Short mmCIF file of C-alpha atoms and ligand atoms in Angstrom, two decimals:
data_model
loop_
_atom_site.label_atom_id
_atom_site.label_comp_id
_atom_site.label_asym_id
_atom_site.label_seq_id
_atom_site.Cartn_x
_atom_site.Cartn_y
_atom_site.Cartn_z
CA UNK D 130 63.58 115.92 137.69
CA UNK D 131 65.66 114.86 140.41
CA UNK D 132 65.91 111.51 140.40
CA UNK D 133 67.29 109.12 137.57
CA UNK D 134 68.87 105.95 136.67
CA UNK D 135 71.23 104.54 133.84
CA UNK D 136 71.11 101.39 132.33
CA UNK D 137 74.43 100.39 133.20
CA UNK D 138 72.26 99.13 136.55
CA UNK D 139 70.51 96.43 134.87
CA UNK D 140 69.42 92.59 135.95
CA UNK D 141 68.67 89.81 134.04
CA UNK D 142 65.28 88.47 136.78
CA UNK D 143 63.68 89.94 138.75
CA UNK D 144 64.30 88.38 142.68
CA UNK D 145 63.55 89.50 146.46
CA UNK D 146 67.51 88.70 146.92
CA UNK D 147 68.72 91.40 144.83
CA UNK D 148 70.32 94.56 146.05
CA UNK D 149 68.68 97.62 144.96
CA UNK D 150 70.96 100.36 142.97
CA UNK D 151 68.21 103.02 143.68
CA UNK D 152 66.52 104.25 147.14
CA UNK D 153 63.28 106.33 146.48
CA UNK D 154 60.55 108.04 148.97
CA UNK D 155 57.21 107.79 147.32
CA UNK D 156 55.50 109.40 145.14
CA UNK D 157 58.92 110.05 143.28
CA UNK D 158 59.35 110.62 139.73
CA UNK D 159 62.53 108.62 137.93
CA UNK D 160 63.82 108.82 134.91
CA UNK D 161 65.04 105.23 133.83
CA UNK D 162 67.17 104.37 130.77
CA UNK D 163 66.75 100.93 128.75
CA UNK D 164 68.76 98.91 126.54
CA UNK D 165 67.19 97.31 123.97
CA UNK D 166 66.05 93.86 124.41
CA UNK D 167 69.29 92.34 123.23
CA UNK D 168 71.52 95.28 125.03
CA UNK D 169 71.97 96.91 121.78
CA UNK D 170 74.16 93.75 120.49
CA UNK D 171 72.26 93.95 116.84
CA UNK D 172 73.77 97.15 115.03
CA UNK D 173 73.22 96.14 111.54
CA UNK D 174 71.29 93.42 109.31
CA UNK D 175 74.27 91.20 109.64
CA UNK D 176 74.61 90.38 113.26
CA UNK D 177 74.28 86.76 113.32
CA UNK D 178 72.37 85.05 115.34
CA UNK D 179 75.95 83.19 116.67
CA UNK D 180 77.69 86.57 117.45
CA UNK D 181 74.41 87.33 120.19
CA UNK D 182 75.29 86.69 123.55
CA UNK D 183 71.50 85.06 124.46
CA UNK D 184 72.81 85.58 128.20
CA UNK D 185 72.27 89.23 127.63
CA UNK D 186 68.80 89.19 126.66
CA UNK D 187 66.04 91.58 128.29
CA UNK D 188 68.08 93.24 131.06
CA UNK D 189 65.51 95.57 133.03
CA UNK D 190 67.16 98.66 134.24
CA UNK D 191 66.88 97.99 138.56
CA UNK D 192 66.11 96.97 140.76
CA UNK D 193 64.65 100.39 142.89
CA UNK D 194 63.82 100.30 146.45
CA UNK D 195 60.57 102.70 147.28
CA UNK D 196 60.32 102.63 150.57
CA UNK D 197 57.34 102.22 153.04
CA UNK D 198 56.24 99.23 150.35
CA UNK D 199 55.86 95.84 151.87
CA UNK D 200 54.12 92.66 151.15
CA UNK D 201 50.48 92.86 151.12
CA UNK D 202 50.54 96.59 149.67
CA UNK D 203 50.13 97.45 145.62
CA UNK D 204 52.94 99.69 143.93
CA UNK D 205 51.27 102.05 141.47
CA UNK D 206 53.62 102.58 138.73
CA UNK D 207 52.48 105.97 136.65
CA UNK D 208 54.15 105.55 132.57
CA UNK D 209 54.30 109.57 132.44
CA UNK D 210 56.95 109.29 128.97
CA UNK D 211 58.79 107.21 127.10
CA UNK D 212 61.20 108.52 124.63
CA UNK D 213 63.70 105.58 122.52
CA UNK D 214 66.01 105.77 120.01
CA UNK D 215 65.99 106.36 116.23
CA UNK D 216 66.72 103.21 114.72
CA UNK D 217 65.19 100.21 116.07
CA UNK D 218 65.45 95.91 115.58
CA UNK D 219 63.37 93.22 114.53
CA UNK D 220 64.65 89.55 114.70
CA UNK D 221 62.88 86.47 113.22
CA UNK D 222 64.25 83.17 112.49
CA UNK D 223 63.75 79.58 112.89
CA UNK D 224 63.19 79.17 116.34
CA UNK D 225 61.39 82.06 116.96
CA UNK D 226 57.40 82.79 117.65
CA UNK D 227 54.15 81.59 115.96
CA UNK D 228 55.50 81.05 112.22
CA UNK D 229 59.16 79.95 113.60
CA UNK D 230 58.91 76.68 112.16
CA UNK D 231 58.13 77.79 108.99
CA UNK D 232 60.94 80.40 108.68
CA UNK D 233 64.36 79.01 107.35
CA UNK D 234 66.82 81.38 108.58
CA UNK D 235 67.89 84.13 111.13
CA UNK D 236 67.33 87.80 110.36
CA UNK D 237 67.96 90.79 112.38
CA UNK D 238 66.53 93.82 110.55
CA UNK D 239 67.39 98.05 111.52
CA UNK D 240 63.95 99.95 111.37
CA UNK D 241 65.08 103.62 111.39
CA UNK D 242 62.22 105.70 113.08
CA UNK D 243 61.30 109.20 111.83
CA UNK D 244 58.74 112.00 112.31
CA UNK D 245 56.70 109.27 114.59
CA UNK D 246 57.15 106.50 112.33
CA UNK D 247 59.01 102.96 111.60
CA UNK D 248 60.78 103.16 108.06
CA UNK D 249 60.38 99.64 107.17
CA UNK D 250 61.20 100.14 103.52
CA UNK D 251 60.88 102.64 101.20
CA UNK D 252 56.77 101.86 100.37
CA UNK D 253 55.83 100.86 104.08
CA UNK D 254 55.62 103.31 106.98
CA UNK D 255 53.78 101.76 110.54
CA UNK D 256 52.68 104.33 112.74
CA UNK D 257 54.51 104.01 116.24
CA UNK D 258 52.87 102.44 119.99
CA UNK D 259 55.59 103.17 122.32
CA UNK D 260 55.31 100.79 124.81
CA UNK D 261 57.23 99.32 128.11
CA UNK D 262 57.51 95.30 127.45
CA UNK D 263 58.94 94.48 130.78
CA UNK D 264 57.96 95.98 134.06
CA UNK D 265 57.18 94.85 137.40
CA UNK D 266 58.41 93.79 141.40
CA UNK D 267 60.63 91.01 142.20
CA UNK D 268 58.23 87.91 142.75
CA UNK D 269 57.39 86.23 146.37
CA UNK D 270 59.54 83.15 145.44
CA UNK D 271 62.46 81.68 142.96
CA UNK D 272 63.57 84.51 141.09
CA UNK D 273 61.77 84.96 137.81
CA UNK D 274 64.10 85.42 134.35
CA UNK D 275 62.84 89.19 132.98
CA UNK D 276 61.96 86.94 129.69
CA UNK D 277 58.97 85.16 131.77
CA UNK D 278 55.88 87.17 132.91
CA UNK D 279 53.77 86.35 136.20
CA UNK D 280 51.72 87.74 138.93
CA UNK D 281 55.43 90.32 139.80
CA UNK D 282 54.47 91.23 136.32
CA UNK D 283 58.13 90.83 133.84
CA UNK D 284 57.65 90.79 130.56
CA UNK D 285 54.05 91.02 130.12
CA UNK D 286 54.17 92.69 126.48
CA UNK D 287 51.32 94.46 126.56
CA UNK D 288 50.68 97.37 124.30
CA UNK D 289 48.57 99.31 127.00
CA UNK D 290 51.67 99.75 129.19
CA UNK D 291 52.56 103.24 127.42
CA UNK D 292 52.28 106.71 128.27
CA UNK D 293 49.76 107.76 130.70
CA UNK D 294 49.08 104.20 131.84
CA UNK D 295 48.94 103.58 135.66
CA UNK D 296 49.80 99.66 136.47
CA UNK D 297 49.19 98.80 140.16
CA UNK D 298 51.66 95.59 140.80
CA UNK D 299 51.24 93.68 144.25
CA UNK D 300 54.43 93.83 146.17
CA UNK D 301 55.58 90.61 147.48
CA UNK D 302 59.05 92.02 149.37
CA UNK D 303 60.17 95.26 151.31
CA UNK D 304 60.70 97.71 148.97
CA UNK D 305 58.86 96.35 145.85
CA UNK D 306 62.37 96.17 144.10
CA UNK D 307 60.78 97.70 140.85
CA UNK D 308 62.78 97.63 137.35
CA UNK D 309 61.48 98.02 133.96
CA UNK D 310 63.19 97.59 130.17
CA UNK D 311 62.22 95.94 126.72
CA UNK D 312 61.01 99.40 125.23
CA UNK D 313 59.36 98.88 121.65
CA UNK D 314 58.51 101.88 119.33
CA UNK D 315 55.79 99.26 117.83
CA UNK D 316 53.84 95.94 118.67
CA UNK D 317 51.20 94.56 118.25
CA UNK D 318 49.03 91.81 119.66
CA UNK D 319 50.40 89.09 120.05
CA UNK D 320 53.77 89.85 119.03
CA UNK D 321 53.68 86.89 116.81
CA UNK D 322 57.31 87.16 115.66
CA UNK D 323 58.46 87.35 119.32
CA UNK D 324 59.74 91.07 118.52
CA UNK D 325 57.79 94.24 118.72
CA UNK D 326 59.95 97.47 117.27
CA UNK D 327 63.05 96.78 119.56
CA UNK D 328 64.54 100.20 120.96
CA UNK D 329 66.88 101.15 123.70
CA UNK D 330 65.45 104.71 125.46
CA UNK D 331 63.97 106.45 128.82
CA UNK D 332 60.71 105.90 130.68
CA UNK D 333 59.93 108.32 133.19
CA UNK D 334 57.65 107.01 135.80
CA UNK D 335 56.36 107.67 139.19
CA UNK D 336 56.19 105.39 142.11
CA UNK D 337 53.77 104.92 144.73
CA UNK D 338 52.97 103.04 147.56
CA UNK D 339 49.38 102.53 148.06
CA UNK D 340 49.02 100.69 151.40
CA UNK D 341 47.07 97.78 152.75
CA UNK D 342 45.48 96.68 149.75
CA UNK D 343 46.68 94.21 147.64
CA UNK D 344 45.63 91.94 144.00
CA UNK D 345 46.58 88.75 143.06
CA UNK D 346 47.84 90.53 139.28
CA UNK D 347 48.73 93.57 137.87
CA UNK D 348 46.09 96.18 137.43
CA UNK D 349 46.32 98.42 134.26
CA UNK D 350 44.37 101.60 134.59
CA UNK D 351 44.01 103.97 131.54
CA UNK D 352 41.60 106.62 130.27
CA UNK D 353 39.89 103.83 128.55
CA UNK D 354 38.94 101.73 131.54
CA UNK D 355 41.15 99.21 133.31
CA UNK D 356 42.99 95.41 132.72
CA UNK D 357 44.20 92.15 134.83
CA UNK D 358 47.24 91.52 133.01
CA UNK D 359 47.17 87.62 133.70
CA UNK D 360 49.93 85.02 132.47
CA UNK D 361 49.57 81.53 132.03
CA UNK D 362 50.53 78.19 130.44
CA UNK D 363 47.83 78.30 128.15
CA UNK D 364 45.88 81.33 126.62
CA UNK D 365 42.47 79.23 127.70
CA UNK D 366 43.88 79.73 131.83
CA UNK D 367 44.97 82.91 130.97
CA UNK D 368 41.97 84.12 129.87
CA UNK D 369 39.58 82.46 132.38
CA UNK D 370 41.58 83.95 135.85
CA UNK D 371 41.67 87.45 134.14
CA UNK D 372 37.92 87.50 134.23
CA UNK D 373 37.88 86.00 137.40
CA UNK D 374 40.08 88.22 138.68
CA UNK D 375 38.17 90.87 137.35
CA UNK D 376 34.83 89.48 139.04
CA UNK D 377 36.87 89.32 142.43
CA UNK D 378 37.75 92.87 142.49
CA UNK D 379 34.49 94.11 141.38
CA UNK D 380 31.58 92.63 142.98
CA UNK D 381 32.69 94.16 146.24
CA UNK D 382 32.17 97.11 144.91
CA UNK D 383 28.94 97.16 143.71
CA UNK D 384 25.07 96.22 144.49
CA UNK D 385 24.77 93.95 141.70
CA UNK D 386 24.53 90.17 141.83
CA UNK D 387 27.04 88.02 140.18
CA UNK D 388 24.37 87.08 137.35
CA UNK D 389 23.96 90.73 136.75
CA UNK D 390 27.96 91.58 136.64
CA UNK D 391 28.81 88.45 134.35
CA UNK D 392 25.61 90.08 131.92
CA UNK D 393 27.63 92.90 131.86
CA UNK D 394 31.02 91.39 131.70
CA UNK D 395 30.10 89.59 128.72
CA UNK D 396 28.20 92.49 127.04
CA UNK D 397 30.73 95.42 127.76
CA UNK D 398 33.94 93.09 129.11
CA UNK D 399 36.88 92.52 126.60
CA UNK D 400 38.92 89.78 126.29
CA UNK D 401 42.81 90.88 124.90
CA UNK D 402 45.16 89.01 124.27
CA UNK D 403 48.68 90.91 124.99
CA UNK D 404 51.02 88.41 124.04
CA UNK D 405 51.64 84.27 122.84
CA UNK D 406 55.27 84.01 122.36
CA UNK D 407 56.99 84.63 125.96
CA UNK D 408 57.48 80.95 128.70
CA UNK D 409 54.50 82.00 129.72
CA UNK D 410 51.47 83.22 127.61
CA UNK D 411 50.00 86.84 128.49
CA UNK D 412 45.91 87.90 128.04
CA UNK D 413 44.14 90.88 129.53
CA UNK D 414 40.38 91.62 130.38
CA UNK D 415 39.37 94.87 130.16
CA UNK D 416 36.14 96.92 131.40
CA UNK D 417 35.54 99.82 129.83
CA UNK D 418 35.65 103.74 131.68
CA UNK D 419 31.67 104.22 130.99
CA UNK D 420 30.94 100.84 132.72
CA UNK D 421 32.71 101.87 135.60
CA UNK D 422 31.75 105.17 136.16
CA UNK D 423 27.99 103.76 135.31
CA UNK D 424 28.55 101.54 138.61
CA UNK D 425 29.99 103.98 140.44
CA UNK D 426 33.13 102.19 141.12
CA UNK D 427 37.10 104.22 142.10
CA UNK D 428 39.64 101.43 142.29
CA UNK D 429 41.78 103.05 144.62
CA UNK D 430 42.32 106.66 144.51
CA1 CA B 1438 59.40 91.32 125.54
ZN1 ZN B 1439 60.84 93.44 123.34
#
């Protein structure tokens, strides 16, 4: 593979003003390396929570410039690998996710991972979901902290963005300006504690440019079927546009009335939830392969 970048190239939002470190033709494969989601501060179970620098939280490795992209097209993102390290790092503590006001103090805890697991402890073993937790395009506007998700995508937490995943983000500014970090070996749902697995490794992906067509959200597009990846305020809003998203982009495409689609949206249609612990709050709707093939519908290739 020819083309690849290190994490030492790494911003902290993602924003239309930044200068890219990478210049790629499309269709290019590029292998990208990742801190952690704390940039590999925590190295043992006592790293306080004082001796974190919280300004170096979630760097994305980026931003890369594929050229031809421009506002109004989609960059299709292929996850063809990820590969992390073998120890990973779970923090809870006071302030932190769903149970955080229940919790009394700061931990930071070193998961070593072996043959395809997480060694919690000596009795308990959890099977591994490598996954990319931040991903995307810089955003049309402000720049947007890689800690918050949106429409540019960020840190959308989402357990489907792993290997063999396509995503398909709208590009808002030349070039896309595409960076992606916050590996985790494990996660799941929710990510209640606001930490999956935390690890530092390489995605390879490949970038493409597909032109003249564009969404309002990220498009995830597995073996399984396909997702709007939708943030929000509120789970409720989050929820409701990914369906309606999903209702935009598919009535086009077939003969059936919107009575006949929301029968099947609510028969065959999941609602996900990806994450509740980021600024903003992350759910997913997801149609499954049979539906789609069933209807006849190719999203875009
Ligand atoms: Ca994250
Ligand atoms: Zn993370």
């Amino acid at each position: 593979m020819a083309e690849t970048l290190a994490c030492k190239d790494i911003i902290y939002a993602f924003s239309k003003d930044h200068k890219p470190v990478k210049q790629v033709k499309p269709g290019t494969t590029i292998s990208i390396d990742t801190y952690d989601c704390f940039q590999n501060q925590i190295t043992s179970s006592e790293t306080g929570i004082s001796s974190i620098d919280w300004d170096q939280i979630n760097p994305a490795t980026g931003p890369i410039y594929v050229e031809t992209a421009e506002p109004g097209d989609l960059l299709k993102v292929k996850v063809q690998s990820i590969k992390f390290s073998e120890t990973g790092v779970m923090t809870v503590g006071p302030d932190l996710g769903v149970l955080g006001p229940h919790l009394e103090k700061f931990e930071a805890k070193i998961i070593p991972i072996r043959n395809n697991k997480a060694i919690f402890n000596e009795k308990i073993e959890l099977p591994l979901n490598p996954m990319i937790g931040v991903i995307g395009v810089a955003p049309a506007g402000e720049p947007v902290s890689c800690g918050t998700p949106g429409p540019h995508g960020g840190n959308m937490d989402t357990k489907l963005i792993t290997e063999g995943a396509e995503i398909y983000f709208p590009v808002f500014t030349e070039g896309a300006l595409f960076g992606l970090g916050d590996m985790h070996a494990a996660m799941g749902d929710g990510e209640v504690g606001v930490s999956g697995i935390e690890v530092s490794g390489t995605a390879v992906v490949t970038l493409d440019v597909i032109k003249g067509t564009s969404l309002n959200y990220p498009l995830l597009v597995n073996d399984e079927g396909i997702a709007f990846l939708v943030s929000a305020e509120t789970l409720d809003e989050a929820v409701r546009v990914s369906i309606e998203e999903m209702m935009a982009f598919l009535l086009p495409k077939t003969e059936l009335t919107m009575n006949e689609l929301t029968m099947l949206f609510s028969a065959a249609g999941e609602t996900q939830i990806s994450q509740v612990v980021d600024p903003l709050v992350t759910a997913r709707f997801f149609i499954p392969a049979h539906l789609l093939e069933s209807l006849g519908i190719k999203w875009f290739d």
